[in-house]
Coordinates of C-alpha atoms in Angstrom, one line a residue:
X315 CA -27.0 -23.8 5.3
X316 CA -27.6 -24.1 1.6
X317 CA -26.0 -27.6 0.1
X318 CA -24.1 -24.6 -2.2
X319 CA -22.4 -22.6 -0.1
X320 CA -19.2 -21.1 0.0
X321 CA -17.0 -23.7 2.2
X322 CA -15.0 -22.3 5.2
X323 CA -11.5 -22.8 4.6
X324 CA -11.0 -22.7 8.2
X325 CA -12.9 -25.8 8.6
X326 CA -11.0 -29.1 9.1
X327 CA -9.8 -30.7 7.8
X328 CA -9.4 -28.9 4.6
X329 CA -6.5 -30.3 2.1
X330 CA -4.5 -27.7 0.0
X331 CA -6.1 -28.0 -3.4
X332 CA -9.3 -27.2 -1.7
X333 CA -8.1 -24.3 0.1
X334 CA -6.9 -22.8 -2.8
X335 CA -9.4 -23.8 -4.7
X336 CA -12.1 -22.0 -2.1
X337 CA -10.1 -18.6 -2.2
X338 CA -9.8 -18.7 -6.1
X339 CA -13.6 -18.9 -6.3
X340 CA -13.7 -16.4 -3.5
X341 CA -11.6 -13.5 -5.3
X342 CA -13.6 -14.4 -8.9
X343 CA -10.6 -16.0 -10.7
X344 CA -11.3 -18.8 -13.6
X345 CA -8.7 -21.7 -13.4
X346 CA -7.0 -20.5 -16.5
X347 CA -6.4 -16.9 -15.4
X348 CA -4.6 -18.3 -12.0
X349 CA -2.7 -20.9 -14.2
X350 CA -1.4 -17.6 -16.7
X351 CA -0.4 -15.8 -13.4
X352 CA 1.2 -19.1 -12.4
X353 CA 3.2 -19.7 -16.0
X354 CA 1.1 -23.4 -15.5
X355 CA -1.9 -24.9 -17.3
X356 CA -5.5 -24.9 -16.0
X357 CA -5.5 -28.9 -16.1
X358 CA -2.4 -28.4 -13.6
X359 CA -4.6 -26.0 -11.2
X360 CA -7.5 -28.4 -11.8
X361 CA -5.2 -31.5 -10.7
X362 CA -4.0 -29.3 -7.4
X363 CA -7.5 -28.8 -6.3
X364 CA -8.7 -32.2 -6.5
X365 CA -5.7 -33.0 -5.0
X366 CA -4.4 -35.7 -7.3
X367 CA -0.6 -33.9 -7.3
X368 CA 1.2 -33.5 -4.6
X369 CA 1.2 -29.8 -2.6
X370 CA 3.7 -27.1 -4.7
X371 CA 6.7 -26.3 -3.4
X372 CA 6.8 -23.1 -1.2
X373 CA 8.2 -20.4 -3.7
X374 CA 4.9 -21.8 -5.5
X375 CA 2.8 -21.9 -2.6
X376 CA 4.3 -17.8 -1.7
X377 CA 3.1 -17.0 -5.1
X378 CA -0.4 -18.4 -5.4
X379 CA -1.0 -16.8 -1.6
X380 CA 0.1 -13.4 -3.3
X381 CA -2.0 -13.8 -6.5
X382 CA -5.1 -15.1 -4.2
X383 CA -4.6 -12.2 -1.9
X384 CA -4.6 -14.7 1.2
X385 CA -3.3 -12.7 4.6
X386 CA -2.0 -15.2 6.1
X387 CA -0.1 -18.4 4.9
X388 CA -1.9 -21.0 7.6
X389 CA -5.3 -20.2 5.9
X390 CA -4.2 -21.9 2.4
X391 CA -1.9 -24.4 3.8
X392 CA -3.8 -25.4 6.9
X393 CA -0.7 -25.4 8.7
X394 CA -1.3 -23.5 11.7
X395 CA 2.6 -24.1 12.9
X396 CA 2.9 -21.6 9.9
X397 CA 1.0 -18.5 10.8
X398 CA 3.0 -16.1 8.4
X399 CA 0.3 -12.7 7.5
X400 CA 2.1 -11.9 4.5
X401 CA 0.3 -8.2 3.9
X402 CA 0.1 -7.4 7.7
X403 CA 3.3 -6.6 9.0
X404 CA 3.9 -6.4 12.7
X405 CA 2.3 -4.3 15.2
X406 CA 4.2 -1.2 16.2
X407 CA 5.0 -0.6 19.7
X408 CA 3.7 2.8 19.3
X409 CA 0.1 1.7 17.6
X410 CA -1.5 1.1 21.3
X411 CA -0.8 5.3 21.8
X412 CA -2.2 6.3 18.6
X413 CA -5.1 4.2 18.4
X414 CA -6.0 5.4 21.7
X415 CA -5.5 9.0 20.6
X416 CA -7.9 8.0 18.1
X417 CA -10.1 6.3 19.8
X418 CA -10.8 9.1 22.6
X419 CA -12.3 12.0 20.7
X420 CA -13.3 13.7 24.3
X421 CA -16.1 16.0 24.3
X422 CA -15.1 18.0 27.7
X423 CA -12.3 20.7 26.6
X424 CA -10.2 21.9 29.7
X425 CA -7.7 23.9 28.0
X426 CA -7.5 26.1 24.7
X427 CA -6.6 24.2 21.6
X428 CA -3.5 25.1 19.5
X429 CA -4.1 27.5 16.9
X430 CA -4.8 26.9 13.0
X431 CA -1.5 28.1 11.5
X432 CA 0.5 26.0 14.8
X433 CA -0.8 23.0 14.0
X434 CA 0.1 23.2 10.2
X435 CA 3.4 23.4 11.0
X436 CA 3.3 21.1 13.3
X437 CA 1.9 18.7 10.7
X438 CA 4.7 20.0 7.6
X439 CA 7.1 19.3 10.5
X440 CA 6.2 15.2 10.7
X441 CA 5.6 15.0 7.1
X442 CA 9.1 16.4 6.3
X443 CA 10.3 13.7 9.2
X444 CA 8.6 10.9 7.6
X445 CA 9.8 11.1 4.2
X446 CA 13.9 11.5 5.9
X447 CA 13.6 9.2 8.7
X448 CA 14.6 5.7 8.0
X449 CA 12.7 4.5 11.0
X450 CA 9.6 6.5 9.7
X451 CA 7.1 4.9 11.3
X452 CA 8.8 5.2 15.1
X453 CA 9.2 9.0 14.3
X454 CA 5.6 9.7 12.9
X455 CA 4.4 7.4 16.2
X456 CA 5.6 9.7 18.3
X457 CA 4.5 12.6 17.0
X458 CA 0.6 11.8 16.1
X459 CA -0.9 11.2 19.9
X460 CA -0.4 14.7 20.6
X461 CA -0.4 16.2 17.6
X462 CA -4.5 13.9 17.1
X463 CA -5.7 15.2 20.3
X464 CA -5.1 18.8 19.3
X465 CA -6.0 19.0 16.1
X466 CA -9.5 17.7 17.3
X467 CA -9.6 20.2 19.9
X468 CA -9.1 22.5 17.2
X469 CA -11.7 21.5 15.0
X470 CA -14.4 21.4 18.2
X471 CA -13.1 24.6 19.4
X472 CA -13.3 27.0 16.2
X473 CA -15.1 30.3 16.1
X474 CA -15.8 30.8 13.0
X475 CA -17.4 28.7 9.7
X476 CA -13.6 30.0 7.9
X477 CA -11.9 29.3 10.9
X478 CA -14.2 25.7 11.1
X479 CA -12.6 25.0 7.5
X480 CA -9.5 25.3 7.7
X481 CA -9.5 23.5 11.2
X482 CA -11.0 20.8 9.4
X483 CA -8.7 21.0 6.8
X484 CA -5.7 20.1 9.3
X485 CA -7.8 17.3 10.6
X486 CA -8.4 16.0 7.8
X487 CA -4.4 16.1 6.8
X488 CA -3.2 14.3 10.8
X489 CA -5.7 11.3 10.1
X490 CA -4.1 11.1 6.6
X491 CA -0.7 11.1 8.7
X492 CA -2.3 8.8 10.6
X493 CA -3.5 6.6 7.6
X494 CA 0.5 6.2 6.5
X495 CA 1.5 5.1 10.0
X496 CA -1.8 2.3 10.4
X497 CA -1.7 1.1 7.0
X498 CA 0.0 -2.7 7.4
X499 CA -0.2 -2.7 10.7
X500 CA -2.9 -5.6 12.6
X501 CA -5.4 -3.4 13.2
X502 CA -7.7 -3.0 10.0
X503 CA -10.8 -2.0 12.3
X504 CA -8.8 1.4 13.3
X505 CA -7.5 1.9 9.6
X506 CA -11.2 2.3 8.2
X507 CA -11.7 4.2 11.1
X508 CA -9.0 6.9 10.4
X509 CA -9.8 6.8 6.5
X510 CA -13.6 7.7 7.2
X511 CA -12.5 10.4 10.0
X512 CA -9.9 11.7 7.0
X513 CA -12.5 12.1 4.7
X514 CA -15.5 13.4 6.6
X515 CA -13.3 16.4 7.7
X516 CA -11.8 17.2 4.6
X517 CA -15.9 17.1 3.1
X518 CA -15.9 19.2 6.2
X519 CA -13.3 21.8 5.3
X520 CA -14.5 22.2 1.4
X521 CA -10.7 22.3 0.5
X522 CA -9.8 20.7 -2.4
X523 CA -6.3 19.7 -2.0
X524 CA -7.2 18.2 1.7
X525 CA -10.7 16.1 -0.3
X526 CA -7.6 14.6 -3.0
X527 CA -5.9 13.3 -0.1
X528 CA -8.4 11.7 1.5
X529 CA -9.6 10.2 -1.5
X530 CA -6.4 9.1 -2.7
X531 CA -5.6 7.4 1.0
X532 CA -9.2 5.8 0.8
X533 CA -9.4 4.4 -2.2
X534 CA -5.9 3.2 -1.7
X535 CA -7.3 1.4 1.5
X536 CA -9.7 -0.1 -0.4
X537 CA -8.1 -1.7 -2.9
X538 CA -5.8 -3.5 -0.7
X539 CA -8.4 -5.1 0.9
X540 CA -8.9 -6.9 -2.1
X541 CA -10.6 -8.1 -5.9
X542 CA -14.1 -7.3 -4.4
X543 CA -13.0 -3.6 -3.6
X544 CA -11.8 -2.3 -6.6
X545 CA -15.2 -1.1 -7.9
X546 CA -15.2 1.0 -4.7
X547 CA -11.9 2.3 -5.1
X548 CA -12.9 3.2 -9.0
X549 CA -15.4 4.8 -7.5
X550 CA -13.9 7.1 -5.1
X551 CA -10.9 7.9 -7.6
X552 CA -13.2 9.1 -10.3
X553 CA -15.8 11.2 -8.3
X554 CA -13.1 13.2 -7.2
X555 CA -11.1 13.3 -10.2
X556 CA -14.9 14.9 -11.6
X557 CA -14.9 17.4 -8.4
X558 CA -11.0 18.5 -9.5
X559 CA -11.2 19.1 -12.9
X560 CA -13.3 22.1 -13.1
X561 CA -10.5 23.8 -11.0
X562 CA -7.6 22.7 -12.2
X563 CA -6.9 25.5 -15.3
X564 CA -6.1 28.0 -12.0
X565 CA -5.4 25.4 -9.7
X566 CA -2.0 25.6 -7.3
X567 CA 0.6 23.1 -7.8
X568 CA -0.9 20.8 -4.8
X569 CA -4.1 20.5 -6.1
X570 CA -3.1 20.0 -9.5
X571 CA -0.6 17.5 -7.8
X572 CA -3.0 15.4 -6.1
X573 CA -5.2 15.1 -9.4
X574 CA -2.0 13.6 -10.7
X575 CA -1.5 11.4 -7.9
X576 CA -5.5 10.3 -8.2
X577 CA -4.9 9.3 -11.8
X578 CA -2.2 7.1 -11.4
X579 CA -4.5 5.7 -8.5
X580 CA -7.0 4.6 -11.1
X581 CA -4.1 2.9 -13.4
X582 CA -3.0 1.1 -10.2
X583 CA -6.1 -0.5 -9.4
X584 CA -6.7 -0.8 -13.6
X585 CA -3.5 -2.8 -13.1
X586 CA -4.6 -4.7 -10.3
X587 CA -7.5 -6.1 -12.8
X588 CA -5.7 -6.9 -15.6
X589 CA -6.4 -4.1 -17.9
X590 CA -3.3 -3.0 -19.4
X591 CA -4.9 -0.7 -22.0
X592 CA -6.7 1.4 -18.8
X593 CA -3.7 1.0 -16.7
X594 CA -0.8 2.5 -19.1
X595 CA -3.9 5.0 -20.5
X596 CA -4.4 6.5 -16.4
X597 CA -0.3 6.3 -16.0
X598 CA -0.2 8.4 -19.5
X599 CA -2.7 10.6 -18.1
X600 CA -0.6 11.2 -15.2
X601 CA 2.5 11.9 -16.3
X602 CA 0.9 14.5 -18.6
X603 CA 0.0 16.2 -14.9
X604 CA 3.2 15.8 -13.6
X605 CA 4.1 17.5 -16.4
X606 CA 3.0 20.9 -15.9
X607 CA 4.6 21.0 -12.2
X608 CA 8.1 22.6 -11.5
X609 CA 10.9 20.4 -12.3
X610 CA 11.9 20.5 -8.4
X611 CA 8.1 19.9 -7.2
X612 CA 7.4 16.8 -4.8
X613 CA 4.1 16.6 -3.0
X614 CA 4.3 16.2 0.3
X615 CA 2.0 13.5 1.1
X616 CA 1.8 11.7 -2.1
X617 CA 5.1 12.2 -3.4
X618 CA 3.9 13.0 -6.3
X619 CA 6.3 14.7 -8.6
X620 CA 8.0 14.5 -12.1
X621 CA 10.3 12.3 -10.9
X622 CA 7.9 9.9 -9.0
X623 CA 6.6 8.4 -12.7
X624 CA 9.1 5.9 -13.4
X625 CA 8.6 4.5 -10.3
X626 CA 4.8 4.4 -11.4
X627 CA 5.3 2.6 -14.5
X628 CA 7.6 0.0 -12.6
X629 CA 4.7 -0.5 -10.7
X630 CA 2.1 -0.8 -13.5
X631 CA 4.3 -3.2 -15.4
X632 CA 4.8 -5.4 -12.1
X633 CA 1.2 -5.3 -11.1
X634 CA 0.4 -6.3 -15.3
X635 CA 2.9 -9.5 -14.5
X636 CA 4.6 -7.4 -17.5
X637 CA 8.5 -8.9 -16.6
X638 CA 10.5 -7.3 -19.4
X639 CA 8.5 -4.2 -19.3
X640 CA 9.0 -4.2 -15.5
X641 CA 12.4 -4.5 -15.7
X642 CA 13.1 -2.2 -18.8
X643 CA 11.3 0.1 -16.6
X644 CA 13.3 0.2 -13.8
X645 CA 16.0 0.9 -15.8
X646 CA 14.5 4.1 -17.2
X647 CA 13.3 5.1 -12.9
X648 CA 16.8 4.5 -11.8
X649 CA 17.6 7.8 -13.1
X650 CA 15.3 10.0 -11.2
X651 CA 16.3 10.7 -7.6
X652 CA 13.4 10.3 -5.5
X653 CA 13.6 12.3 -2.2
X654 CA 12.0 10.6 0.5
X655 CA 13.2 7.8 2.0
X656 CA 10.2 5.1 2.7
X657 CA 8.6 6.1 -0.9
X658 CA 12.5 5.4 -2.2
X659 CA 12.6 2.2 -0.4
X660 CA 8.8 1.0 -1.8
X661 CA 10.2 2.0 -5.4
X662 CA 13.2 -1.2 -4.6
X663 CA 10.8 -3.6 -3.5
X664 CA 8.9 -2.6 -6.6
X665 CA 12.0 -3.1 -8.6
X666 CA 12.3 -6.0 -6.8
X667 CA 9.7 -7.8 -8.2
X668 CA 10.5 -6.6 -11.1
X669 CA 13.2 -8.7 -11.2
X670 CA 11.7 -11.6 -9.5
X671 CA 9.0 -11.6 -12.1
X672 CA 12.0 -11.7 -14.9
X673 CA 13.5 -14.4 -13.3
X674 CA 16.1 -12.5 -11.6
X675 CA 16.1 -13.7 -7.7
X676 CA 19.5 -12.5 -7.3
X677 CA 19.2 -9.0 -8.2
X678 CA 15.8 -9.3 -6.5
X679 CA 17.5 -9.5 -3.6
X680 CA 19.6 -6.7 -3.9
X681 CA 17.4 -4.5 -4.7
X682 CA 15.8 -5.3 -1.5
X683 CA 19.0 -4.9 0.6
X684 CA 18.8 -1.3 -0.7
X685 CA 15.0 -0.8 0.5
X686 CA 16.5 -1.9 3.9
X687 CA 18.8 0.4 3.8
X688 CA 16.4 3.7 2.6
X689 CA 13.8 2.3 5.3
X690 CA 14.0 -0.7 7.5
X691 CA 10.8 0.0 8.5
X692 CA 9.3 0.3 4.9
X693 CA 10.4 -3.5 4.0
X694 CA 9.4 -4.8 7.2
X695 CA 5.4 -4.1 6.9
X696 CA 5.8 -4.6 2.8
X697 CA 3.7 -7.9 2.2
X698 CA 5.9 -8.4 -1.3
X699 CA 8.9 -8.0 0.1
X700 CA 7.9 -10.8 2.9
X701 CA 6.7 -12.7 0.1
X702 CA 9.8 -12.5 -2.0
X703 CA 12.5 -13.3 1.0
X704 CA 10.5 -16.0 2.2
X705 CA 10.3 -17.7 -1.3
X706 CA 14.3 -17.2 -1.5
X707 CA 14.7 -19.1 1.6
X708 CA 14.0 -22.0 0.0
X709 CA 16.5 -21.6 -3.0
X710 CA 18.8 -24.5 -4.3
X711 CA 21.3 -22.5 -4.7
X712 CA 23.2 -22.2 -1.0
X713 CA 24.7 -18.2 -1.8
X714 CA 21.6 -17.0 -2.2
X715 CA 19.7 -18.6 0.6
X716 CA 22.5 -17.7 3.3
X717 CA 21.4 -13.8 1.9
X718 CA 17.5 -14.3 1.6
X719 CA 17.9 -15.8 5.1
X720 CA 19.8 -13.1 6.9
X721 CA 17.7 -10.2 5.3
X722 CA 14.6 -13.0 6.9
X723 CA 16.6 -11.9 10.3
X724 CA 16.9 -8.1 9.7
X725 CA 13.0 -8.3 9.0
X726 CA 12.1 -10.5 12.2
X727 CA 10.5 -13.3 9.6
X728 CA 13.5 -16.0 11.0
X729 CA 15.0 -15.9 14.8
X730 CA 18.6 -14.8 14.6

């Protein structure tokens, strides 16, 4: 192996400050940039690395792990009594049914698939039930197996090149279905797989608003996997976004919709670089297109909707380390009801941070008890939200670990 290689920071035995100091170098982060994000000085990063000062305390260690984008806590602590994966949540007891739905693709058709128009409202059916179910995911768990298999029969079994299409087209819209219900789950092999399944079908069905989804999903999927995505996520964003806007003067209200919802994708992941100017340029952009939409409109995959941007610019400002503007934000979003349940509940955890990053824990706090109570299920696989309860746990001040510690409970992170 070279003599300058990349270390593993699996290997033992591997102190903190070189951990950290490994997955710094590994997401491209300069010592000052971490120490900004930190609200410390590079020389105090630099001292942590080489291991002169003693290991932070845990809300500090929670918040490096977050900026780093480490998965799990045991690989920057070394502690493997620790093993806390603070973006994966746990797996559902229904994945092992939909991944082998996925999984199967038969060839061999013994009976006649569903038709076209069925399916669809099949599909509008476990949308609708996903944004009003608290427990979202065990609702949309029981529905895809069945709902996979035929839609793929569908698609093998059409007549015609419209009939093909528009098969496709519903394909495309169950593994996006399918993308929600995978997405923070253990399992990152069978969320790629679903993504790239989403998108060749909607290619597939040459339908615009079914290609916007499946671009927005992807590129969502890869930025979450981290710093070194982004450029693909940019990537997928804008070459749709070029596809879209030829149509949109006499596009329907989806389409025009999911062009919205791709443009605040790209001020999201501007966001998740740094770039304020790009980010609040994209959200600008955005709005604009939400704009032209009914006042009552809300896309039903995306969310997207007039009411949907202050959420968006909570997120923006959080995702900027903006605190004031975070919070200043969420103030202005608290105003606009926002229909479905788990996208209300991500809007608190945003908020949440919001007020963590103002310096706020106790209203953090809060604002997660009422993400619990829009969607349990919506908390529980929210990496931020871990992140946040976990850190409060540790608080001086007795009140408000007695609360971080039972909401710990409700989301199985401490044994009742």
């Amino acid at each position: 192996m070279p003599s300058d290689a990349t270390p593993d920071p699996y290997t033992n035995p591997l102190a903190f400050g070189q951990r950290m100091q490994i997955y710094r170098q590994r997401r491209g982060m300069s010592r000052p940039v971490l120490a900004g994000l930190l609200g410390k000085s590079p020389s105090w990063v630099k001292q942590v690395e080489a291991g002169l000062i003693q290991v932070p305390k845990l809300p500090t260690v929670l918040r490096i792990a977050e900026l780093l984008r480490v998965r799990n806590l045991a690989d920057l602590t070394g502690d493997q009594t620790m093993p806390i994966d603070l973006f994966v949540g746990p797996g559902h007891p229904r994945l092992a049914a939909v991944k082998q739905a996925v999984d199967a693709f038969p060839l061999a058709a013994d009976r006649e698939a569903p038709p076209a128009l069925h399916l669809r409202h099949r599909l509008d059916r476990a949308w609708a039930a996903r944004h009003e179910a608290p427990n979202h995911r065990e609702v949309v768990g029981e529905l895809l197996p069945s709902l996979i298999r035929d839609a793929q029969l569908a698609a093998r079994q059409a007549g015609t090149a419209a009939d093909r299409r528009a098969a496709q087209a519903v394909l495309s819209e169950v593994y996006s279905l399918s993308q929600f219900f995978v997405a923070y789950q253990p399992d990152a092999a069978l969320l790629w797989r679903v993504a790239e399944r989403g998108m060749v079908a909607a290619q597939e069905s040459e339908d615009p608003h079914a290609i916007g989804i499946a671009a927005w999903l992807t590129a969502q999927a890869h930025r979450d996997a981290g710093h070194a995505h982004f450029d693909a996520a940019d990537a997928v964003t804008l070459e749709t976004l070029r596809y879209l806007e030829p149509q949109l003067p006499d596009a329907p209200d989806d389409v025009l919709a999911i062009a919205g919802a791709l443009q605040f994708e790209a001020g999201y992941t501007a966001a998740r670089r740094g770039e304020a100017g790009a980010a609040w340029g994209w959200w600008d952009k955005a709005r604009k297109a939400a704009r032209k939409l009914p006042a009552d409109y809300y896309h039903p995959v995306t969310s997207f909707s007039r009411a949907i941007m202050g959420a968006h610019a909570v997120t923006i400002a959080v995702e900027l380390h903006q605190g004031g503007e975070s919070v200043r934000q969420a103030a202005r979003a608290d105003k606009a009801v926002i229909k479905s349940r788990p996208r209300r509940a991500r809007h608190r955890i945003e908020e949440a941070r919001a007020y963590q990053l103002d310096g706020q824990p106790d209203t953090a706090l809060a604002t997660l008890d009422k993400a619990h109570e829009a969607a349990p299920e919506t908390i529980q696989y929210n990496g931020y939200a871990r992140r946040i309860v976990l850190e409060e746990t540790e608080a001086k001040q007795p009140e408000r670990r007695r609360r971080a510690s039972e909401l710990a409970v409700k989301l199985g992170l401490l044994a009742a």
